[in-house]
Short mmCIF file of C-alpha atoms and ligand atoms in Angstrom, two decimals:
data_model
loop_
_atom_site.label_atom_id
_atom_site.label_comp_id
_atom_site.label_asym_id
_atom_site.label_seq_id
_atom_site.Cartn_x
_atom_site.Cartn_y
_atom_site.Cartn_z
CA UNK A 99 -6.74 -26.20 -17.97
CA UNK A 100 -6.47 -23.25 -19.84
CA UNK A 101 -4.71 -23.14 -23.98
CA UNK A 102 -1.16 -21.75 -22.32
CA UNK A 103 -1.35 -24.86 -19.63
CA UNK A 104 -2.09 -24.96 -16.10
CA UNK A 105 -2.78 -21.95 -14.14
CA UNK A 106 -0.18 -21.10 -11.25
CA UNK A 107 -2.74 -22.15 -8.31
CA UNK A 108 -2.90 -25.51 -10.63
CA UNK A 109 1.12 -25.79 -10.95
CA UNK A 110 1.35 -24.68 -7.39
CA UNK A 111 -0.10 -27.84 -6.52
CA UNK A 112 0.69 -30.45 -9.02
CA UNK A 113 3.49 -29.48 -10.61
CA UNK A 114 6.43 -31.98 -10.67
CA UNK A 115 4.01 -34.30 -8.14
CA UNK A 116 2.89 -37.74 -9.32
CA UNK A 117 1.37 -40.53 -7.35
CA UNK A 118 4.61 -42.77 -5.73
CA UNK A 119 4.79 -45.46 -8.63
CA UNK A 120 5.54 -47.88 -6.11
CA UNK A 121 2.65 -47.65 -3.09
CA UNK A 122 0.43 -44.80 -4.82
CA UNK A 123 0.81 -42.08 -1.78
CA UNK A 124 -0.85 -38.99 -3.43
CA UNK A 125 1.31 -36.71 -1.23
CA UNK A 126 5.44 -36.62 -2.75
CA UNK A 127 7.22 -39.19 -0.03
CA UNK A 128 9.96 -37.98 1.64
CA UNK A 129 13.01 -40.27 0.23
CA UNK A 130 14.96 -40.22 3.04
CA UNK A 131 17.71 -41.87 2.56
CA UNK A 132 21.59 -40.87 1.15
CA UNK A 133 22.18 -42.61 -1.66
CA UNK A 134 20.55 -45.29 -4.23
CA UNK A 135 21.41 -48.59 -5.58
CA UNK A 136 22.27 -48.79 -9.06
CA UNK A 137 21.32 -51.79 -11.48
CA UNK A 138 24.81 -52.54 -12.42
CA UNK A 139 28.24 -51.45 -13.40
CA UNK A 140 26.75 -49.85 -17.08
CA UNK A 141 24.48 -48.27 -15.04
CA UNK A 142 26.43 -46.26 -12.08
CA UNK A 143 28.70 -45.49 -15.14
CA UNK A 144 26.24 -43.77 -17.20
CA UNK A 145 24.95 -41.97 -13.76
CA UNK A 146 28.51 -41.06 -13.27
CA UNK A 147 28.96 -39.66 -17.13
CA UNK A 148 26.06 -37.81 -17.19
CA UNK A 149 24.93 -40.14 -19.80
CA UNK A 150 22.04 -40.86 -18.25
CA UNK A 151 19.85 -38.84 -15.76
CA UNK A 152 18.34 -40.46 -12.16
CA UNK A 153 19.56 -40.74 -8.20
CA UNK A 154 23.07 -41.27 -7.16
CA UNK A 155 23.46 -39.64 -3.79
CA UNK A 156 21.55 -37.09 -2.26
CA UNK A 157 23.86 -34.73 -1.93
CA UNK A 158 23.39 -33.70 -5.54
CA UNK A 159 20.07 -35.03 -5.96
CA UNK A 160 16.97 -36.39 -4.13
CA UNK A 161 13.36 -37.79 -5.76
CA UNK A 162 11.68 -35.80 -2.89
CA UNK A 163 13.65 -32.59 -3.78
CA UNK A 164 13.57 -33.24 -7.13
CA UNK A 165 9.52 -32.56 -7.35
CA UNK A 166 10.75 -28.85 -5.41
CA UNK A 167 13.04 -28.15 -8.33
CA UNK A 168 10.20 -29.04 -10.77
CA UNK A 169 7.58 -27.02 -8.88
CA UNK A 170 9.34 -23.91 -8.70
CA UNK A 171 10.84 -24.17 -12.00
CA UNK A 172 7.17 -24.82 -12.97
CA UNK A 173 6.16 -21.39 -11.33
CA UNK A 174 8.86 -19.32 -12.44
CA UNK A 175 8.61 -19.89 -15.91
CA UNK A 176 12.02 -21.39 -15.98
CA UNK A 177 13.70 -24.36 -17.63
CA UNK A 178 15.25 -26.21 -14.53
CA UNK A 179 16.13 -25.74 -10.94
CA UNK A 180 18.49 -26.96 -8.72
CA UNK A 181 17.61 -27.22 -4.54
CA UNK A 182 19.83 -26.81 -2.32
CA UNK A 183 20.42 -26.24 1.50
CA UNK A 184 19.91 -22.03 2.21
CA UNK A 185 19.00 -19.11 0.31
CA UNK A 186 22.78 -18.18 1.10
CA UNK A 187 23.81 -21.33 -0.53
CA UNK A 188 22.01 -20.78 -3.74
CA UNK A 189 23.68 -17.34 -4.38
CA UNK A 190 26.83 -18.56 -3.26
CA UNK A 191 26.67 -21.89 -5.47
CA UNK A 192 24.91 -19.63 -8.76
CA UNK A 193 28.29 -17.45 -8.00
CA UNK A 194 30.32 -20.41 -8.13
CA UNK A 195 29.74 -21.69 -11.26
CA UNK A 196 30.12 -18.17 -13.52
CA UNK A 197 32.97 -15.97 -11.52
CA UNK A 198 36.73 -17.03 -11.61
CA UNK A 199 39.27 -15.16 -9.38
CA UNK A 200 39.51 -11.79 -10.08
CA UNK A 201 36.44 -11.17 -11.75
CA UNK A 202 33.66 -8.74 -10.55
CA UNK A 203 29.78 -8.67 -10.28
CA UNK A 204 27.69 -5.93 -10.21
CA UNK A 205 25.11 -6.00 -7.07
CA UNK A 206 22.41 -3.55 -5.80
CA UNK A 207 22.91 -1.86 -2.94
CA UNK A 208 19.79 -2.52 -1.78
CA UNK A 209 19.94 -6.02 -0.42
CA UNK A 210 18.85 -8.14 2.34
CA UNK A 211 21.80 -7.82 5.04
CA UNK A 212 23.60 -10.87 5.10
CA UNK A 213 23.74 -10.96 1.14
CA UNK A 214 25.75 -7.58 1.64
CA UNK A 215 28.00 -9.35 3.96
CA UNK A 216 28.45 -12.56 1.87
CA UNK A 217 29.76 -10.54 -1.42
CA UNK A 218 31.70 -7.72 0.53
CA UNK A 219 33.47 -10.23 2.80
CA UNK A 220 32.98 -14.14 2.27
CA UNK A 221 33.57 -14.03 -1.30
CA UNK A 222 37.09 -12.04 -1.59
CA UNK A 223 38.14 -15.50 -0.31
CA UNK A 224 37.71 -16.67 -3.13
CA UNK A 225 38.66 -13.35 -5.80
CA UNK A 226 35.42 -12.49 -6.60
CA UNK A 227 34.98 -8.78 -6.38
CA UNK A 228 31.42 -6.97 -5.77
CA UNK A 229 31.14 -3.36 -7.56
CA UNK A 230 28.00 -1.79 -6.27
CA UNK A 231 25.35 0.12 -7.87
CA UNK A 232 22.07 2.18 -6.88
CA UNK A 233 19.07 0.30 -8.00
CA UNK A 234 17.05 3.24 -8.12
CA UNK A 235 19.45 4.51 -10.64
CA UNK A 236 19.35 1.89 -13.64
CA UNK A 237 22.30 3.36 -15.19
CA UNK A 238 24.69 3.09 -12.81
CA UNK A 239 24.73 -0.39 -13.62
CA UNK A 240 26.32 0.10 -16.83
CA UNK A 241 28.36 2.62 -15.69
CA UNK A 242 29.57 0.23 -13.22
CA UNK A 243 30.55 -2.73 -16.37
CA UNK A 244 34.08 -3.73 -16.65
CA UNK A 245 35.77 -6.27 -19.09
CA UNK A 246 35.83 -8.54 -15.44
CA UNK A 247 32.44 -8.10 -14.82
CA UNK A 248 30.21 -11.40 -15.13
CA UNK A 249 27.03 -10.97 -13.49
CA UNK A 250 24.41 -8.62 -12.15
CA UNK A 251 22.82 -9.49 -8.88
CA UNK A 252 19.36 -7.56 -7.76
CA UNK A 253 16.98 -8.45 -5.98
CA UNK A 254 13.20 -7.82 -6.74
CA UNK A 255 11.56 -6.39 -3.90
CA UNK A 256 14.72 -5.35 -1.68
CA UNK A 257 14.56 -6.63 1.66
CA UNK A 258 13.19 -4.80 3.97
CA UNK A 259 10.92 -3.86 1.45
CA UNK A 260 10.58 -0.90 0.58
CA UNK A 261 11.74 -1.18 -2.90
CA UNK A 262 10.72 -2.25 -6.25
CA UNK A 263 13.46 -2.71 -8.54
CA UNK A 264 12.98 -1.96 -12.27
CA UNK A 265 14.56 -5.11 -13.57
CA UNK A 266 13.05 -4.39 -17.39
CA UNK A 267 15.86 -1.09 -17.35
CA UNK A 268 18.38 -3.18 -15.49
CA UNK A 269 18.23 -6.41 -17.86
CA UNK A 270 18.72 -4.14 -20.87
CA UNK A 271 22.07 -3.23 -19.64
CA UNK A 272 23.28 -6.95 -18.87
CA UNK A 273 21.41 -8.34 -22.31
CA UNK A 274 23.81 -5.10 -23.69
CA UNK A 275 26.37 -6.22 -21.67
CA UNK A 276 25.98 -10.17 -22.35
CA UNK A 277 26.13 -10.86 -18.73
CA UNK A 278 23.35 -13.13 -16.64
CA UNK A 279 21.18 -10.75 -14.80
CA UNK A 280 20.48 -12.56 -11.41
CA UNK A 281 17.36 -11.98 -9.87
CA UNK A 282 16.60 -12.98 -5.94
CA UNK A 283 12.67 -12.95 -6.12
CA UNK A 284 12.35 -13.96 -2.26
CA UNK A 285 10.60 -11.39 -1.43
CA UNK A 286 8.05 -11.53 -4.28
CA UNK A 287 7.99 -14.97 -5.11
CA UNK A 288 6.88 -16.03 -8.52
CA UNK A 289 3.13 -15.40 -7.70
CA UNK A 290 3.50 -11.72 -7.30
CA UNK A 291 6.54 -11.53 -9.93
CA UNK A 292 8.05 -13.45 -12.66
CA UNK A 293 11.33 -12.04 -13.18
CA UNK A 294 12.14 -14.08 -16.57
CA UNK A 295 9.00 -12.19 -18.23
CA UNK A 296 11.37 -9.12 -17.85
CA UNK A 297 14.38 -10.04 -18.62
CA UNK A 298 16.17 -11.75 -15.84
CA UNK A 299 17.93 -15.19 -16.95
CA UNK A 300 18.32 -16.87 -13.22
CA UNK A 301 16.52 -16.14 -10.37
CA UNK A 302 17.67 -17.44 -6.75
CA UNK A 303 15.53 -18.04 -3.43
CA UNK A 304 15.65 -18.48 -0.16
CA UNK A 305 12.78 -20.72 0.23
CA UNK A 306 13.08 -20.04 4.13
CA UNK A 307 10.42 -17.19 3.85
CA UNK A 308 7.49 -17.07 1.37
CA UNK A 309 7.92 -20.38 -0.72
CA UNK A 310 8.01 -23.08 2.23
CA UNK A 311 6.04 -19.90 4.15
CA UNK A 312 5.51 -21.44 8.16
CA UNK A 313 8.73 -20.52 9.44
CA UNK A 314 9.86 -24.31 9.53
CA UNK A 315 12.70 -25.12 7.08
CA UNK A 316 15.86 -23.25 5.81
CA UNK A 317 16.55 -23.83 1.99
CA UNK A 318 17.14 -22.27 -1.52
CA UNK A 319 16.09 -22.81 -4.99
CA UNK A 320 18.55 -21.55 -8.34
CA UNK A 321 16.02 -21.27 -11.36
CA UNK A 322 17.01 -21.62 -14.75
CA UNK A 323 15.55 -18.97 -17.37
CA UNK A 324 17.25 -21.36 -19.93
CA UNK A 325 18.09 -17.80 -21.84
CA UNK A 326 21.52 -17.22 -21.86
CA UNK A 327 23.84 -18.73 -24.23
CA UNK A 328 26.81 -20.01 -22.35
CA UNK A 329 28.36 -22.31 -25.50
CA UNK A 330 31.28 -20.87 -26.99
CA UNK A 331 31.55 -18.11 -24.53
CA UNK A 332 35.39 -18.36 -23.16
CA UNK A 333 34.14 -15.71 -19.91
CA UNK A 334 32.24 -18.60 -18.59
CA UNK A 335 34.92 -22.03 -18.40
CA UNK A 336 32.39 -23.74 -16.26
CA UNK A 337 29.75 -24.17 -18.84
CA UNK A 338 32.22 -23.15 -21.85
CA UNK A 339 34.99 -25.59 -21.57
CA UNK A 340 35.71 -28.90 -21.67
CA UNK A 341 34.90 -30.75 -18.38
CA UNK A 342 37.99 -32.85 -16.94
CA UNK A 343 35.79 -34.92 -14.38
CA UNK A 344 32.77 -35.72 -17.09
CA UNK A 345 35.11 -36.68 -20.00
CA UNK A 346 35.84 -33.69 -21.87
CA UNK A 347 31.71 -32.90 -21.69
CA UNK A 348 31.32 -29.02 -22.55
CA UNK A 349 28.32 -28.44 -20.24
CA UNK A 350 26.74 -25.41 -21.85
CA UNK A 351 26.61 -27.77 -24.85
CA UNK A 352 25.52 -30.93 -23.98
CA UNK A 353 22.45 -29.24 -21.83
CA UNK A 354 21.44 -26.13 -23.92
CA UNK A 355 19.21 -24.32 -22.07
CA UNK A 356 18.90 -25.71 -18.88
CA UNK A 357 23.10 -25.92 -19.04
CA UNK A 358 23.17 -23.59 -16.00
CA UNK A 359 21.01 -25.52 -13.35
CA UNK A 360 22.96 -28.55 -14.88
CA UNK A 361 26.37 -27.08 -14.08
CA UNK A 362 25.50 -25.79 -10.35
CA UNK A 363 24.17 -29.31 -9.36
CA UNK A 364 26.89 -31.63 -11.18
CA UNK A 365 30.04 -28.73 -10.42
CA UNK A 366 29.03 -26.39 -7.56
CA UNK A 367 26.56 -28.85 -5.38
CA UNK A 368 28.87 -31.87 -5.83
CA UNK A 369 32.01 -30.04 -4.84
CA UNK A 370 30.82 -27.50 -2.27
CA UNK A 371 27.68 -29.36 -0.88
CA UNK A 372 25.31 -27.66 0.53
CA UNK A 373 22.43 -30.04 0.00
CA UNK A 374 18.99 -29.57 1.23
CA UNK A 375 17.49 -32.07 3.32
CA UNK A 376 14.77 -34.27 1.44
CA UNK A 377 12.62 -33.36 5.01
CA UNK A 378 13.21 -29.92 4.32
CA UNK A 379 12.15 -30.21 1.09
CA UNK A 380 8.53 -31.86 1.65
CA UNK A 381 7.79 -29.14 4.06
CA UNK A 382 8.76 -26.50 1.50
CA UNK A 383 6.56 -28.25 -1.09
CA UNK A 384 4.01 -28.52 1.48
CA UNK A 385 3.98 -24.69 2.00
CA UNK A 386 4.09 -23.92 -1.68
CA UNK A 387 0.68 -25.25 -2.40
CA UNK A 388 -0.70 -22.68 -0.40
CA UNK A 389 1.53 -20.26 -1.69
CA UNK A 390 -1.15 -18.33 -3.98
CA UNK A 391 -3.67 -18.23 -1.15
CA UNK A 392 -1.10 -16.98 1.92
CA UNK A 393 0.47 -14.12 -0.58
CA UNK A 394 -2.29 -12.62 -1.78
CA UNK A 395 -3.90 -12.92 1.88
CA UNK A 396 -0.31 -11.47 3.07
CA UNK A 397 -0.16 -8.83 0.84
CA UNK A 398 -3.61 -7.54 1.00
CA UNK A 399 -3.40 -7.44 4.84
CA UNK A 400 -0.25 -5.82 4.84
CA UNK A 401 -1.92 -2.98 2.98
CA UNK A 402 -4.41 -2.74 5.83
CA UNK A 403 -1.51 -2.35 8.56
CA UNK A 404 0.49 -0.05 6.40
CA UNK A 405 -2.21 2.30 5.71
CA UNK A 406 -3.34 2.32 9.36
CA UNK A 407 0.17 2.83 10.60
CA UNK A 408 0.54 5.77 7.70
CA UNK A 409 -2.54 7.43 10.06
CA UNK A 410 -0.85 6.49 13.29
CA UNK A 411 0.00 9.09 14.94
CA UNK A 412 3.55 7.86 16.56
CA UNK A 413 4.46 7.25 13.44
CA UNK A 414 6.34 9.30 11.44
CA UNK A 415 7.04 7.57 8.15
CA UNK A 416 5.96 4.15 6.45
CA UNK A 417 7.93 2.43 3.21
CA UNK A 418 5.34 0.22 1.42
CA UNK A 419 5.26 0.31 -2.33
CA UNK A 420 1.40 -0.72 -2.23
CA UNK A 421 0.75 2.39 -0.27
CA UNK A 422 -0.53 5.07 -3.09
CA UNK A 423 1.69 7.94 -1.75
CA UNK A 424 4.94 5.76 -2.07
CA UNK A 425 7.56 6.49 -4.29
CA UNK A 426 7.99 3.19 -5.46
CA UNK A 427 4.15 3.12 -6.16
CA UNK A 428 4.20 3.26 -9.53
CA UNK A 429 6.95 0.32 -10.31
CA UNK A 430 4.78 -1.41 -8.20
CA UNK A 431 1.74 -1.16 -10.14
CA UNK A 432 3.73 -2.13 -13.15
CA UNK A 433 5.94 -4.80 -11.99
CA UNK A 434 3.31 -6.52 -8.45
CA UNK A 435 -0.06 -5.39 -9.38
CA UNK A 436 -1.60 -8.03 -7.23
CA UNK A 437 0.20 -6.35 -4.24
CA UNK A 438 3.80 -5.45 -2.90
CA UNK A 439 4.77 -8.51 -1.06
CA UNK A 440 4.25 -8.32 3.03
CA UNK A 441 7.13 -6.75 4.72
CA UNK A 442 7.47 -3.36 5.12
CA UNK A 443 9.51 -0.70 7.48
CA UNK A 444 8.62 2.27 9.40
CA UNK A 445 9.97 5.27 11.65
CA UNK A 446 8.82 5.77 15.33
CA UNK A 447 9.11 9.40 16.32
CA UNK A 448 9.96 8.23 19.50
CA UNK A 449 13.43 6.99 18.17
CA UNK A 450 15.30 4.07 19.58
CA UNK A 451 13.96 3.75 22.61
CA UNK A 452 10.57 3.91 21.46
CA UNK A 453 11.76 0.79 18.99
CA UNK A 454 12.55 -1.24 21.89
CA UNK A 455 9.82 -0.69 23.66
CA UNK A 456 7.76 -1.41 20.82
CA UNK A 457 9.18 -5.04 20.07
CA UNK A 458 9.04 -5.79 23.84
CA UNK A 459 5.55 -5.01 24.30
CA UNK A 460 3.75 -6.48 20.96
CA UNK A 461 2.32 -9.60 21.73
CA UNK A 462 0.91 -10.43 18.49
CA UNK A 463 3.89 -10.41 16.50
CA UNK A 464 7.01 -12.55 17.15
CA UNK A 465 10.07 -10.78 18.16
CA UNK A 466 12.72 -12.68 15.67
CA UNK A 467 14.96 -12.44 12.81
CA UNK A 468 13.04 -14.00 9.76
CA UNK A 469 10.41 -12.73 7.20
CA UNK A 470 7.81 -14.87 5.51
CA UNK A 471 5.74 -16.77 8.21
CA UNK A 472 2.35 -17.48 8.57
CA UNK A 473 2.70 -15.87 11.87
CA UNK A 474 3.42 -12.20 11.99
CA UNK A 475 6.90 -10.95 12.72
CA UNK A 476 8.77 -7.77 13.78
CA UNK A 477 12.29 -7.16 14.02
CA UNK A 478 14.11 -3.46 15.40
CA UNK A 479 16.99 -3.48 13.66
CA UNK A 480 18.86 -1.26 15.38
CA UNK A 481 19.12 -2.87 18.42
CA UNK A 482 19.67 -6.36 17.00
CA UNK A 483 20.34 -7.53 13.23
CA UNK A 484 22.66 -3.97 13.04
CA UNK A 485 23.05 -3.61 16.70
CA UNK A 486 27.15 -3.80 16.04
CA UNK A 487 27.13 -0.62 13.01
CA UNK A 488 27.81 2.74 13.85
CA UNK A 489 24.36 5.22 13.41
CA UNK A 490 25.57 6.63 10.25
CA UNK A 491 25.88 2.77 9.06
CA UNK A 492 22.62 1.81 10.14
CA UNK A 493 21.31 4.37 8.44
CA UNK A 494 22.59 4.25 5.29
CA UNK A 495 21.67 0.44 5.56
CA UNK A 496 18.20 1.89 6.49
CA UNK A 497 18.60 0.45 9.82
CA UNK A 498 18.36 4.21 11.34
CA UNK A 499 17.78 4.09 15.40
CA UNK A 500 13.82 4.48 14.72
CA UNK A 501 13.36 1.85 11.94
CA UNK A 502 10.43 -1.23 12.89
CA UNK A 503 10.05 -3.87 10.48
CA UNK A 504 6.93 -6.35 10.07
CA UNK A 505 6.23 -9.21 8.47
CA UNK A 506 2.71 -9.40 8.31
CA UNK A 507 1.44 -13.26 8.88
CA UNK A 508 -2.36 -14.61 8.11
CA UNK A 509 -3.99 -13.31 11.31
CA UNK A 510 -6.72 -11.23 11.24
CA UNK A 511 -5.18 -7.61 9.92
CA UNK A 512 -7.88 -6.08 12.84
CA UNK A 513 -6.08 -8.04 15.61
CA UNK A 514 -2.80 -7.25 14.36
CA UNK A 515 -3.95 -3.32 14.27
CA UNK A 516 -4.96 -3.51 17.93
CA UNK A 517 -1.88 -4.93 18.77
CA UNK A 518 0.18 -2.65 17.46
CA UNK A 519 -2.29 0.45 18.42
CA UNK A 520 -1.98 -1.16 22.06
CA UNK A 521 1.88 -1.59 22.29
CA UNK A 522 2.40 1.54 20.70
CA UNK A 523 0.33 3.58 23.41
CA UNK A 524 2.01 1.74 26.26
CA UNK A 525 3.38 3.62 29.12
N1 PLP B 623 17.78 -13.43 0.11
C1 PLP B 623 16.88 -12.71 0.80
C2 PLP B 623 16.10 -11.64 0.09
C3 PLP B 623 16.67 -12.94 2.16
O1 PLP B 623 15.77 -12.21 2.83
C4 PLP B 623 17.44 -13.95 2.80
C5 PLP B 623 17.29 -14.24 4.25
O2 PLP B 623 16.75 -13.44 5.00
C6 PLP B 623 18.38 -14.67 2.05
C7 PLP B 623 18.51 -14.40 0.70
C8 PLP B 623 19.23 -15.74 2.66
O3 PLP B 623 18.45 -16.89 2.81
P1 PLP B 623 18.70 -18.04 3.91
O4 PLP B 623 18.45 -17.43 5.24
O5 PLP B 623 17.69 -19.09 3.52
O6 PLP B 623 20.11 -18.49 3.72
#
């Protein structure tokens, strides 16, 4: 153990894991079960009031899920996390408990698809208004603050990944701003990046990719940076004001700085529910104590395959930031030195049709609509994920008609190479 504390391969293993009190099982049990018996009336009560903290119902809280919220809090430097049942869920719930009707956030265009879809369409349900800005173009994120706005959304390495986002410039504008800056580091989980080192104050997950890593559980972590102050501040009423339901209890508060994982579990969770299954999260665990190992493995292989690809010559572009002649190179070196995460895009010159033929004839790589497995993906998005946008759509979503993306697995990079040498010279 080192003078600052564990190392992350340490925390990656141990942290929030003890040996069960009860029978000693080294690995964290999996508490399956919905709810827990309290010791008496004073007790439940004190459960109930937030008096006290331990297991009610696990809908907003499970032992077994509890040790996933520790973990990851552990590894992103953060105060307190909340788990819950999709990465979809945890933006959705982090939304929930800052934004009121009729107020905005501010969200980079460059975004994994169905996050697009979620704040242009789901969420005027509910009043909340996305204003868009270029991530590439820092200050069009304060150009884009109103006196409604509440929250910046970006995420680190933009799915499909291609892009490194400079969240140092961005976080400037919302610490300027006094807005959360919200960071979704799925793509370069806390081992590659540590978005609260620069600036962000919560970062979201979709633990479906890289965290539980084997393409066997949907869920979603919201991390705490414990670094904004919500007390006092009327824009927030969720963590600001008095709390009907836990007896006039002003969250932000009672729970300083880990208020905000406090008020999605015991506001959003509770009311919305989207809990994760304790099952769901033992396997997630599971896959995190690898998590070191399979992303710098990942990332170094995807590297190889990108650089090959780069030389191929039916290729006619490749977006990695690791590659040297990338434009995003440079952030990258900066913000991932250890490498730029392991999904990347690039253009056939054969178009469309040589997309399709591609995906039908890898063998290799899975043919599916995920990122983050052990086993290596690819996906034309074209003809399926943005199969129903017009071309000019799918290309400004950089879905254009020749656009392949891979998720590169733990298989040996020189099989993968052959595979893709082999279904690219088909026919
Ligand atoms: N954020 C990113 C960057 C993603 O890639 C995804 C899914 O692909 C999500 C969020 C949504 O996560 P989930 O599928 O777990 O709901």
């Amino acid at each position: 153990m080192s003078q600052q504390g564990p190392g992350f391969a340490t925390l990656a293993v141990h942290a929030g894991a003890q040996p069960d009190p009860t029978t000693g099982a080294r690995a964290t049990p999996i508490y399956q079960t919905t709810s827990f018996v309290f010791d008496d009336v004073d007790h439940a009560a004190s459960l109930f009031g937030l008096q006290a903290f331990g297991n009610i119902y696990t809908r907003i809280g499970n032992p077994t899920n509890a040790v996933l919220e520790e973990r990851v809090a552990a590894l992103e430097g953060g105060t307190a996390a909340l788990a819950v049942a999709s990465g979809h869920a945890a933006e959705f719930l982090t939304m929930h408990a800052l934004m009121q009707p009729g107020d905005e956030f501010i969200a980079a265009t460059k975004l994994y698809g169905g996050s697009i879809n979620q704040f242009n369409h789901s969420y005027k349900n509910f009043g909340w208004n996305v204003v868009w800005a270029d991530p590439d173009d820092p200050a069009a994120f304060e150009r884009a603050l109103s006196p409604r706005t509440k929250a910046i959304f970006v995420e680190s390495i933009a799915n499909p990944g291609g892009v490194i986002v400079d969240i140092e410039a961005i976080a400037v504008i919302a610490k300027k701003a006094k807005v959360p800056l919200i960071v979704d580091n799925t793509m370069a989980t806390p081992y590659l990046w540590r978005p609260f080192e620069h600036g962000a104050d919560i970062v979201v997950h979709s633990a479906t990719k890289f965290l539980g890593g084997h393409g066997n559980s949907i869920g979603g972590l919201i991390v705490d940076g414990g670094t904004f102050d919500w007390a006092g501040d009327d824009r927030y009423p969720m963590l600001s004001k008095p709390r009907p339901e836990y007896g006039g209890m002003v969250l932000g508060e009672t729970f300083g700085n880990f208020a905000f994982a406090i008020a999605t579990r015991v506001l959003s969770l509770r009311d919305l529910g989207p809990a994760l299954s304790p099952f769901n999260a033992f396997q997630i665990l599971t896959g995190i104590e690898t998590l070191p190992l399979r992303m710098q493995r990942q990332s170094d292989s995807t590297l190889v395959v990108a650089e090959h690809l780069a030389r191929h010559p039916a290729v006619s572009w490749v977006s990695y930031p690791g590659l040297a002649s990338d434009a995003y190179h440079e952030l990258a070196r900066k913000y991932v030195p250890k490498g730029a995460g392991a999904v990347f895009t690039f253009g056939l010159k054969g178009g469309y049709d040589a997309g399709v033929k591609l995906v039908g004839a890898l063998e290799l790589f899975s043919h599916l609509a995920n990122i983050g497995d052990t086993r290596s993906l690819v996906i034309h998005p074209a003809s399926t994920t943005h199969r129903q946008l017009a071309d000019a759509q799918k290309i400004a979503a950089g879905a254009g008609p020749d656009v392949v993306r891979l998720s590169i697995g733990l298989e040996e990079p020189a099989d993968l190479i052959a595979d893709l040498d082999r279904a690219l010279s088909d026919g």
